XYZ file of C-alpha atoms in Angstrom:
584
model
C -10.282 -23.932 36.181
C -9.260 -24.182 32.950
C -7.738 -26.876 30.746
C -4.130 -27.421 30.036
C -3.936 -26.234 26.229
C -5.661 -22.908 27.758
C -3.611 -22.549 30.592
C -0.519 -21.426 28.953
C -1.957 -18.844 27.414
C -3.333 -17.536 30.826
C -0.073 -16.699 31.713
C 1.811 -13.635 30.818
C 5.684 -14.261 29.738
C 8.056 -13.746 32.386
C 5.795 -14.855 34.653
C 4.049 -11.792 35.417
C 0.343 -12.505 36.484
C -2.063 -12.859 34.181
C -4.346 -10.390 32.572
C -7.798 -9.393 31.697
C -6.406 -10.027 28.034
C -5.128 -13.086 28.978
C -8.248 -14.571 29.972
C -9.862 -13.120 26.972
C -7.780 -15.148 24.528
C -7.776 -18.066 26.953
C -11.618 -18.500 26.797
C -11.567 -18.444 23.154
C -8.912 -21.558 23.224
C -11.299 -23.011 25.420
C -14.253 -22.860 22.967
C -11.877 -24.283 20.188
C -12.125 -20.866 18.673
C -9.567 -21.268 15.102
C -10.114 -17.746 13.429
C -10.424 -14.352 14.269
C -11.100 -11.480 11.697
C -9.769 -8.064 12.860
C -9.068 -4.270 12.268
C -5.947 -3.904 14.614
C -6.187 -0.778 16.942
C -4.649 0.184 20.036
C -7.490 -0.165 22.597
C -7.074 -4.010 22.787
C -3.450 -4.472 21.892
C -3.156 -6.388 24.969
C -5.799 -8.767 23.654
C -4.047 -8.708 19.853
C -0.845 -9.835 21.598
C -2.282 -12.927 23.815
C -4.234 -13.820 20.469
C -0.338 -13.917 18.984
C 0.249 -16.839 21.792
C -2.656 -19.192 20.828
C -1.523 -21.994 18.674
C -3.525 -22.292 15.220
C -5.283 -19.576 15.867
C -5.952 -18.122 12.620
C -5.613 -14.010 12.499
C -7.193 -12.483 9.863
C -6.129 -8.375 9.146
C -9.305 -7.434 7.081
C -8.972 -3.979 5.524
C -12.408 -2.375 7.436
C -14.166 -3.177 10.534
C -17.425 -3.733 8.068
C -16.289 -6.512 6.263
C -14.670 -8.300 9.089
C -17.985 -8.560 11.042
C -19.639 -9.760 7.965
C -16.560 -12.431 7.419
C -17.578 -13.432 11.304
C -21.050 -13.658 9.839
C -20.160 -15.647 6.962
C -17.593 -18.006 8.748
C -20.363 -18.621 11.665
C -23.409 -19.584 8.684
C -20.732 -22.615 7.459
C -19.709 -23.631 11.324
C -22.785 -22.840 12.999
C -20.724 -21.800 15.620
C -20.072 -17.813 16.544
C -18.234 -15.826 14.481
C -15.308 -13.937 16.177
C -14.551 -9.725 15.404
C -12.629 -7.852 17.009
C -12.757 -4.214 16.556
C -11.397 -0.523 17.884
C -13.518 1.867 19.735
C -15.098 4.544 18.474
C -15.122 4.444 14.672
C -14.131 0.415 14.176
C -17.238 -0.374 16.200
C -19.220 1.856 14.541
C -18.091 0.334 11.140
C -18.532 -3.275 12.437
C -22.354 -1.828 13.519
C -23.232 -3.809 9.629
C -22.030 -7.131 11.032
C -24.220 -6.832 13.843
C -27.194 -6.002 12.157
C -26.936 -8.963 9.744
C -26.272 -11.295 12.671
C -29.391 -10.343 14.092
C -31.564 -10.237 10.743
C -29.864 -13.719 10.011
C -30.209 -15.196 13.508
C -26.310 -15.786 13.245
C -24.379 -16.237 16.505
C -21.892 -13.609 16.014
C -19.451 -12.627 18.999
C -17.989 -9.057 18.856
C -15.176 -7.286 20.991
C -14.779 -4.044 21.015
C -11.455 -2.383 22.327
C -12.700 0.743 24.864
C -11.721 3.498 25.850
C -10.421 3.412 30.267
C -12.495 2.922 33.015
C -12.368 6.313 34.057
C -13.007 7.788 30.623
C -16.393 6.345 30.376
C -19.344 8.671 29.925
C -16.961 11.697 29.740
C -16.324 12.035 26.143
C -13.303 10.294 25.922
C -11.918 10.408 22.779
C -13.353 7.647 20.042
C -15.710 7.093 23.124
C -19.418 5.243 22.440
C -21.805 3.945 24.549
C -21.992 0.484 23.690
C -25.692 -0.175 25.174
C -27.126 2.733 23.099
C -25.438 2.204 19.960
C -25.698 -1.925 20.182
C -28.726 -2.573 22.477
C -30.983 -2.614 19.739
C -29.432 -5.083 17.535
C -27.323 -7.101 20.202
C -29.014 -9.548 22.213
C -26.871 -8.467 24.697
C -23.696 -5.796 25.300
C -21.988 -6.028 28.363
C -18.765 -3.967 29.288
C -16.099 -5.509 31.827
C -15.856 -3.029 34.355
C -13.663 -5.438 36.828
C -10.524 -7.544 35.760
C -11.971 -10.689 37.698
C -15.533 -10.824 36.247
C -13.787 -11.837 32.199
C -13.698 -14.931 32.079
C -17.522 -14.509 33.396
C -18.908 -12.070 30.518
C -16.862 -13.863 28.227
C -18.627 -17.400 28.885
C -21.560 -15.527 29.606
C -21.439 -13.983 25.685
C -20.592 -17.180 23.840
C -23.806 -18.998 25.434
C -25.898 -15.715 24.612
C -24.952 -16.372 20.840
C -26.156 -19.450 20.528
C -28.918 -19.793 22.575
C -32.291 -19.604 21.740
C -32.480 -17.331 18.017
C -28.605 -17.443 17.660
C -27.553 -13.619 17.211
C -24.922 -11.252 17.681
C -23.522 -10.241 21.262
C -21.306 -7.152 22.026
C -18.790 -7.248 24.895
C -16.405 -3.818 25.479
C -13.313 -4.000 26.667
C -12.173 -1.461 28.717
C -8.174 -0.670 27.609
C -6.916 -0.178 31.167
C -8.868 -3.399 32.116
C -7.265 -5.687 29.801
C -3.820 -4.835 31.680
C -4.825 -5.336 34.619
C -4.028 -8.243 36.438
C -7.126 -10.796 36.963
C -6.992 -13.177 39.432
C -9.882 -15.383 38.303
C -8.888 -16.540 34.682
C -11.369 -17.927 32.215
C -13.666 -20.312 33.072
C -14.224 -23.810 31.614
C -16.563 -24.042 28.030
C -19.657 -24.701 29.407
C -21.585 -27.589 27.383
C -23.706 -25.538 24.560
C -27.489 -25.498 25.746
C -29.379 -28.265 25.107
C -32.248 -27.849 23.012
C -35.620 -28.838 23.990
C -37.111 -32.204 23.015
C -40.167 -32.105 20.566
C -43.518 -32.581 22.489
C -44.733 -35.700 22.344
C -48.375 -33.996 21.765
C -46.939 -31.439 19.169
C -45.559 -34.780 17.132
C -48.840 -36.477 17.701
C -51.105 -34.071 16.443
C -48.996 -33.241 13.659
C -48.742 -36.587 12.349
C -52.807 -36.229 11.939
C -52.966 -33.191 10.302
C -50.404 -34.851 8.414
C -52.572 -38.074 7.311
C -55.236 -36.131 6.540
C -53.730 -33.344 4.376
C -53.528 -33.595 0.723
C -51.915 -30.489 -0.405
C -49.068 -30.018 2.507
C -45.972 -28.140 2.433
C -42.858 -27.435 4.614
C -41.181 -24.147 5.114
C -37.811 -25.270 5.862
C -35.511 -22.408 7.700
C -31.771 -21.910 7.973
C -31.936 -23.533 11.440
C -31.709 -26.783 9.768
C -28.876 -25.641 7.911
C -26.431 -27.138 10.896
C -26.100 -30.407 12.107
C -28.314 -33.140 10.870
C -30.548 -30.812 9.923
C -30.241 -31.651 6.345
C -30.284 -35.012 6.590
C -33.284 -35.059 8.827
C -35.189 -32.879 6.004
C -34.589 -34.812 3.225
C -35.616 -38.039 5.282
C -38.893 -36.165 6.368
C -39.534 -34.697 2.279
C -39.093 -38.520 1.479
C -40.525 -40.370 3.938
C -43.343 -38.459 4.212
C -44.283 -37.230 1.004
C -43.736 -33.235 1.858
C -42.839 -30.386 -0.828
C -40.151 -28.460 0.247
C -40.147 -24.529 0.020
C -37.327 -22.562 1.520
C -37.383 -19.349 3.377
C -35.872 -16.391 1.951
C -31.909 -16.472 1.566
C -31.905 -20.424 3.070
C -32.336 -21.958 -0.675
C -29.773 -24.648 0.073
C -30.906 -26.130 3.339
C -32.613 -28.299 0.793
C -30.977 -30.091 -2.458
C -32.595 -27.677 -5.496
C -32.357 -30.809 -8.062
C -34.780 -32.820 -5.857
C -38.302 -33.941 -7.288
C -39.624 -32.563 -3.936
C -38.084 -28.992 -4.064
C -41.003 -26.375 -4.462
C -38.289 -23.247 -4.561
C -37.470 -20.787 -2.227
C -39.505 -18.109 -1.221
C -38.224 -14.621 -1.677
C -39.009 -11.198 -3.171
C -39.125 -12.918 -6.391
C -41.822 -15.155 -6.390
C -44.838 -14.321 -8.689
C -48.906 -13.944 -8.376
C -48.577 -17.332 -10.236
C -46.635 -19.011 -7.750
C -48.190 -18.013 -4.981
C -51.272 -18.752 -5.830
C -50.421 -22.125 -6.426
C -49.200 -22.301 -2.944
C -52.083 -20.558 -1.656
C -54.030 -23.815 -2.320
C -51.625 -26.234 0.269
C -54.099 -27.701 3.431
C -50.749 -27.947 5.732
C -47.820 -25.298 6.374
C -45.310 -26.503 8.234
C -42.891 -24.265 9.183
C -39.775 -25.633 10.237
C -36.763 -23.620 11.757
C -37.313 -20.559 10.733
C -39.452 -17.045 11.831
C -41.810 -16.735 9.125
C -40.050 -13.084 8.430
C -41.352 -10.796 6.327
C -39.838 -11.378 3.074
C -40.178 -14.998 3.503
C -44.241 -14.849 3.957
C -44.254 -12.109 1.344
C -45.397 -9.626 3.543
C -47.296 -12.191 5.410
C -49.316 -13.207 2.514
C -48.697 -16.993 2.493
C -49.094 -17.867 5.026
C -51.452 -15.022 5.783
C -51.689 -13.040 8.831
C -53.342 -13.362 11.338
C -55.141 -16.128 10.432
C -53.208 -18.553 7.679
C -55.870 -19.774 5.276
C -54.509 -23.227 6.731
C -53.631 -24.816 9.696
C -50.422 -24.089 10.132
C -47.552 -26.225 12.075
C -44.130 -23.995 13.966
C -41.396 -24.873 14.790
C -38.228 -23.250 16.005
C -36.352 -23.495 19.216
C -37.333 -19.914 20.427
C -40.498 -20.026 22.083
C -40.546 -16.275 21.743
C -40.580 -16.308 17.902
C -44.015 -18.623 17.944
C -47.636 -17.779 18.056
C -47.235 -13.924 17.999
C -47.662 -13.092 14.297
C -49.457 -15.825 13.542
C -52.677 -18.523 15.030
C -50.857 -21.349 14.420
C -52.523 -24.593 15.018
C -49.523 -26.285 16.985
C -46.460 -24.378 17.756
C -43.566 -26.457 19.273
C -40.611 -24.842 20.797
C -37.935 -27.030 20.583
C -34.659 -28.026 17.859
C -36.128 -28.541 14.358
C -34.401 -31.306 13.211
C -35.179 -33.515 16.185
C -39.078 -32.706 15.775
C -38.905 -33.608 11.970
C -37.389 -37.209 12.744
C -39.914 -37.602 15.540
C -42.736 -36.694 13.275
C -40.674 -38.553 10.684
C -40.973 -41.811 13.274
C -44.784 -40.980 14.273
C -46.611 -40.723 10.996
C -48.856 -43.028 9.892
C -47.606 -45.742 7.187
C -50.387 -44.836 5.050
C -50.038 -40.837 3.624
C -52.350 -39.756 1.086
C -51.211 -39.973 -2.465
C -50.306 -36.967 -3.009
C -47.746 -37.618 -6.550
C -50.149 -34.874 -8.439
C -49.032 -32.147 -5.634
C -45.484 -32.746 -5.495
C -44.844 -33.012 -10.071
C -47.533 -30.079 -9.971
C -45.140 -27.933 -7.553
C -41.804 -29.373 -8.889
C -42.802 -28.473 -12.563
C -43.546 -24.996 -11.459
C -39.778 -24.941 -9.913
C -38.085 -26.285 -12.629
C -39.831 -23.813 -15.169
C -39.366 -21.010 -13.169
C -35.799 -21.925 -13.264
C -35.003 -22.606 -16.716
C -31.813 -20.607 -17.785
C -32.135 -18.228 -20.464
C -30.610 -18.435 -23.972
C -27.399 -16.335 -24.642
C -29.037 -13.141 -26.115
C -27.069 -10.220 -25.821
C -28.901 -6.400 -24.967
C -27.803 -3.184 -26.094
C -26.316 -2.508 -22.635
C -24.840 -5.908 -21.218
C -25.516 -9.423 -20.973
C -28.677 -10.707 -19.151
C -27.737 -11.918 -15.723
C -29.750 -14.708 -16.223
C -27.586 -16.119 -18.511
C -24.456 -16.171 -16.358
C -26.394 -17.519 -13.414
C -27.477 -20.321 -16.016
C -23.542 -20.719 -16.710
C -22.540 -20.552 -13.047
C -25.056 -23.763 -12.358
C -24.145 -25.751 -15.630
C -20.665 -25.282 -15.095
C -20.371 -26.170 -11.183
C -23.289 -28.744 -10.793
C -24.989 -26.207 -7.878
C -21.879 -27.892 -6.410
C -20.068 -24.795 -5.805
C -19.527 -22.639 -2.542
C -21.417 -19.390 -3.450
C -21.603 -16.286 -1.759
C -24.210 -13.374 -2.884
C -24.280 -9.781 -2.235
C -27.389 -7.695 -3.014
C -28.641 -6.470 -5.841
C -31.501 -7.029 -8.782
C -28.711 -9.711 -10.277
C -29.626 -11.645 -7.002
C -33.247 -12.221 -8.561
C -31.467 -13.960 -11.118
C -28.775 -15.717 -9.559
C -31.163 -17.355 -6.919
C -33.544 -18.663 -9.690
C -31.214 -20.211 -12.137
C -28.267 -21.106 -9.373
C -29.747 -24.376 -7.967
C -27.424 -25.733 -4.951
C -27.182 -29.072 -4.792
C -25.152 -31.664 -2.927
C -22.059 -30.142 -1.368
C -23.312 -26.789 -2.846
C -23.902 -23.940 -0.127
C -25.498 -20.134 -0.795
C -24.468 -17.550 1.599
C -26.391 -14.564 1.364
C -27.607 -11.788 3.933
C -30.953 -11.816 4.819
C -30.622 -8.127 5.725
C -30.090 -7.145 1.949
C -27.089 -5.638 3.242
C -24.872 -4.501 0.532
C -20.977 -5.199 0.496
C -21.196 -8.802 2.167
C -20.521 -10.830 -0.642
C -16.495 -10.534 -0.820
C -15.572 -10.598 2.834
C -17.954 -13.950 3.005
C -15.820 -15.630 0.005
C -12.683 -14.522 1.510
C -14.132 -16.324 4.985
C -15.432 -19.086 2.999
C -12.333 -19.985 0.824
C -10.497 -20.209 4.395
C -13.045 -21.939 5.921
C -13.441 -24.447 3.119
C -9.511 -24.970 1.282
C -10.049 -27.077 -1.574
C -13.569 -26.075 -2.276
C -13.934 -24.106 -5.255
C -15.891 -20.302 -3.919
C -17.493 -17.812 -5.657
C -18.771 -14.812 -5.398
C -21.271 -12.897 -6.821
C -21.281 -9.305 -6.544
C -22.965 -6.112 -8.334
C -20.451 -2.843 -9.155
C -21.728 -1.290 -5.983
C -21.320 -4.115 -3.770
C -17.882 -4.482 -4.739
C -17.242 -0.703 -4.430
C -18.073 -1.019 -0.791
C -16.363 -3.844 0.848
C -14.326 -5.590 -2.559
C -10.669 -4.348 -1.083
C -11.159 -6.781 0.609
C -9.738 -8.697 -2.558
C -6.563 -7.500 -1.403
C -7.106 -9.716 1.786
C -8.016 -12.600 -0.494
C -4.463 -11.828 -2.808
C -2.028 -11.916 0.190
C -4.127 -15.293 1.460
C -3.726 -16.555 -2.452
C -6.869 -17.927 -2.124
C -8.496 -19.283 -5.226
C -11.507 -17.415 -4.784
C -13.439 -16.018 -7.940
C -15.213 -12.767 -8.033
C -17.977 -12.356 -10.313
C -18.888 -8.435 -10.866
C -22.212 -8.270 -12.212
C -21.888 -4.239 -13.548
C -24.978 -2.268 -14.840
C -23.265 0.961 -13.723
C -26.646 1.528 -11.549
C -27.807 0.818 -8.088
C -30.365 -1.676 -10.311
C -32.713 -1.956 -6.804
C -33.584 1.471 -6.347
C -33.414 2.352 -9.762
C -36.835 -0.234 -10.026
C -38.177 1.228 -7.283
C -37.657 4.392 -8.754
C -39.661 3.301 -12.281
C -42.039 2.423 -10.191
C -42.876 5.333 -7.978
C -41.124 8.399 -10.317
C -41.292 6.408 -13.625
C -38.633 8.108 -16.264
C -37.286 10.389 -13.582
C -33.795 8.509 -12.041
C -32.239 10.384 -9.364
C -28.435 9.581 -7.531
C -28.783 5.957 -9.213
C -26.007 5.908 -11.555
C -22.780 4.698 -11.372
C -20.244 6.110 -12.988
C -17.862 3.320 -12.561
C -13.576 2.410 -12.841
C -12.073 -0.096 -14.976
C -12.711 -3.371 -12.893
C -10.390 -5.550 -14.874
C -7.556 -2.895 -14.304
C -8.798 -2.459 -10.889
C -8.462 -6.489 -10.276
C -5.209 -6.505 -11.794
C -3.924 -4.067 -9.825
C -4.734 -6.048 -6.539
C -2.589 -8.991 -8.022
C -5.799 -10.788 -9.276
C -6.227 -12.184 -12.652
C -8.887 -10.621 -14.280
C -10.904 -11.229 -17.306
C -13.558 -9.014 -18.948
C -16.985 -10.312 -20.490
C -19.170 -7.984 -22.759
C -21.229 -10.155 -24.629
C -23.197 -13.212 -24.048
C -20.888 -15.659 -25.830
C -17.690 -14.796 -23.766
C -19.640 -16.123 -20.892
C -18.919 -19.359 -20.623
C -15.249 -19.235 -21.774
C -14.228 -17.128 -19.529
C -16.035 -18.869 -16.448
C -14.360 -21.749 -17.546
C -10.834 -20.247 -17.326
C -11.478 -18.957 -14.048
C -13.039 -21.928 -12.624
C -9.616 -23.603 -14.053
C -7.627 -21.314 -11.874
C -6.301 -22.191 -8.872
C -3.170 -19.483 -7.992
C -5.071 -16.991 -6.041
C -7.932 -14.923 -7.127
C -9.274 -14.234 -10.399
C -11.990 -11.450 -10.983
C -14.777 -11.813 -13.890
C -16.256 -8.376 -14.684
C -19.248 -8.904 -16.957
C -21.093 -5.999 -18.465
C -24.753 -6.662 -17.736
C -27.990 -5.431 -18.907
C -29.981 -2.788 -16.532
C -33.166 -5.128 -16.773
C -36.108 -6.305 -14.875
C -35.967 -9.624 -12.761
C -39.264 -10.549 -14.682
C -38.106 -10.276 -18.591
C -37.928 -5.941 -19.931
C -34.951 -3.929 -19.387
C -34.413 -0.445 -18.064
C -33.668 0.792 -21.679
C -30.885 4.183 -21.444
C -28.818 6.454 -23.591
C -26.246 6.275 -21.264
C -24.546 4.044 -18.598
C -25.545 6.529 -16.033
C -28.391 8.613 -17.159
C -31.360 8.667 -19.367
C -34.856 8.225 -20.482
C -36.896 4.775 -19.772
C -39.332 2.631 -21.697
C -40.907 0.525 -19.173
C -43.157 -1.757 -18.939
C -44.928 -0.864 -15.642
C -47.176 -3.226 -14.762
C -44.628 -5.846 -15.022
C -42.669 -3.985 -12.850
C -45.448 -3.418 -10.034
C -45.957 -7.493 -10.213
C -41.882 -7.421 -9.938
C -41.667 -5.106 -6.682
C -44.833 -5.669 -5.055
């Protein structure tokens, strides 16, 4: 059974039974689905013309199969619901193979459909042919194919609770082409009621509120699992209430409001010996919503592996993510925010004073943030003083996507989101996200100003899809951040081969002209004084998209540049040990 919006679109015109693709784009009306992005190709045309039937549904034509599975990605971090791709066999699945991976990396519930080839062309080398289980399984938390007409409305429900359950991720489901004209004589099946998370243990909220009363030095590691829902609001109650510095994991900055007393900063490649061991001297980790990954922990140095140097507190709905990489003291596997407003409810009236901790933590933060003065290089303009622009100029108020990049180092330190302010950024360091996720965002937000924030070879990978973001005339702006290297490896590089670069430059087009030939408005910055004018224009445009190319400095996150003779080749004065503190 399914309701009455879906059933129309059950139903092919002219009365003709319904179809496989029928039942397809009726169990997306069924989960409310608004938005699809797509790379149109004939194996699902069937699907692509039930879609056409669905009131408000929102098609998006993307221009590759890679940026509209990280749009899906991007659209599902603001909605916390899955993100919806729909791709060709063959060579649009393997392009959309990116999307996938971030989902995963991300925990992301990302749903992707994949046009195949027949039924009887499976496993014989069919032509734009893949085997979905060995190219997916992987990555996927699960890929299923629908082999019979009557079982779609079953994978289909099947996939969207897969998504979300558990660590949200990405799910693959192949569509056979011959299957989705077949007649199916089931239909889609009712939403089912999204999985209901487990409460927190009364024991687990207990025993934490101890630790709690007798812990002097605590912190929380807040994840992007609190990003949805009342997450936030049950944070910053818990922070408050409780006394607790905040730290966030690694690409999840603005779970928590940056401006706060109680922000500690967010833990990511960037954060120094100093820092750390600062935080190295905390008597409580709690670690709230998120899988203590690798970048997050640094490596698994704080907290440290096996054994943290503390007890340490987990949380995350997954019982599969807890007590494997670490001895945690209590590990609770149930939703986040419910456990922090239980503890929240259970802790003593009486915490330890603990004023000295949070100004001692929250003066590091703000220090470590401190924007740069406007002081031009012989090759650019320090990143750091855009970044210290962008968050002047917008509050940390702004929608922001990032891509990746050195400039990221930058942008994440002096960019503090606050309020309304959201940071989407791919915890797979996966290069090219950054302009599909503003086009997603600027139609998943109208009315919020987006930006995004994107290095020359980020935008040389997925950035046509400014083209997507012209015919929308979305008032998205583009920030290129162009050192005419690939800045990451090129520090890796100084530090393993120092003075001998190899397939790092860029030798790069005109952006503005580039820009201006997609329709956008584009405006050029070479010096540190043409900064804020010109962010100021484009943050006072609203007609579509306007592109800022700013010529920045090949420099280290931590203070020296990559001096060259050229844009694209040359000899280096380095500072190395810097730069082994920087990459380590």
């Amino acid at each position: 059974m399914v309701d009455e919006a879906s059933a129309p679109i059950c139903e092919n015109r002219g009365g003709a039974p319904r179809t496989s693709a029928r039942t397809v784009a009726g169990t997306l009306v069924a989960h409310d689905v608004d938005r699809v992005f797509t790379v149109a190709g004939e194996s699902y045309l069937d699907v692509l013309d039930a879609l056409r039937d669905v009131p408000g549904l929102d098609i998006v034509t993307c221009r590759h199969e890679g940026s509209a599975a990280f749009m899906a990605v991007a659209d599902a971090k603001l909605t916390g619901r899955p993100g919806l791709c729909l791709v060709s066999r063959g060579p649009g699945a393997a392009n959309a193979l990116i999307g996938v991976h971030t989902a995963a990396q991300d925990a992301v519930p990302l749903l992707l459909l994949v046009g195949h080839v027949p039924r009887s062309g499976i496993g014989r080398e069919a032509f734009q042919e893949i085997d979905g289980g060995a190219v997916f399984g992987s990555l996927a938390k699960a890929v299923w194919t629908v082999h019979e007409p009557s079982t779609t409305g079953e994978v289909m429900e099947r996939a969207w609770r897969t998504a979300v359950s558990g660590t949200p991720g990405p799910v693959v489901v192949m569509l056979p082409e011959d299957v989705l004209a077949a007649p199916d004589p089931v239909g889609p099946r009712a939403a089912a009621r999204a999985p209901m998370p487990a409460a927190p243990p009364s024991d687990a909220v207990r025993r934490t509120a101890a630790l709690l009363a007798g812990a002097r030095r605590p912190v929380l590691i807040a994840g992007g699992l609190l990003a949805h829902g009342d997450g936030r609001a049950a944070l910053g109650e818990a922070s408050v209430r409780l006394g607790l510095p905040v730290l966030t994991s690694n690409k999840h900055q603005d779970v928590f409001d940056n401006r706060h007393t109680h922000y500690a900063g967010h833990l990511n490649n960037a954060v120094d010996a100093a820092r750390r061991a600062v935080l190295d001297e905390a008597d409580l980790i709690l670690a709230v919503g998120t899988r203590l990954d690798e970048v997050t922990t640094g490596r698994q140095r704080f907290p440290a592996a096996p054994v943290p140097g503390q007890p340490l507190v987990h949380v995350h709905p997954d019982p599969s993510r807890l007590a494997g990489t670490y001895a945690t003291a209590i590990a609770a596997a149930c939703d986040g925010a419910a456990f922090l407003r239980a503890l929240t409810a259970a802790a003593p009236a009486g915490m330890p004073d603990r004023a000295a901790w949070l100004r001692r933590l929250s003066a590091q933060e703000r220090e470590s943030s401190r924007a740069p003065e406007a002081s031009d290089q012989d090759d650019g303009v320090p990143f750091g003083v855009v970044a210290g622009a962008l968050d002047r100029m917008t509050g940390g108020e702004a929608l922001v996507t990032v891509d990746a990049g050195t400039f990221t180092r930058r942008l994440c330190r002096h960019l503090r989101p606050s309020g309304p302010g959201r940071l989407l950024a791919a915890c797979s360091g996966a290069m090219g996200f950054g302009v599909p996720a503003g086009v997603a965002a600027a139609l998943r937000r109208p009315g919020r100003r987006v930006i995004s924030v994107v290095g020359d070879g980020g935008f040389l990978m997925n950035g046509s899809e400014l083209a997507t973001a012209v015919a929308r005339s979305l008032p998205l702006l583009v920030v290129i951040a162009d050192n005419a290297s690939y800045g990451t490896i090129r520090l890796h590089q100084e530090r393993r081969h120092p003075g001998r670069p190899v397939a790092t430059g860029l030798a790069n087009p005109d952006f503005t002209a580039l820009a201006e030939a997609y329709g956008a408005l584009a405006l050029r910055v070479t010096d540190g004084a043409d900064v804020e004018p010109a962010l100021a224009r484009a943050l006072d445009h609203h007609d579509g998209p306007v592109v800022v190319h700013v010529r920045t400095s090949l420099e280290l996150p931590a203070g020296p540049r990559l001096r060259t003779d050229s844009r694209t080749s040359g000899t280096t004065e380095l500072r190395k040990e810097v730069c082994r503190d920087v990459l380590a």
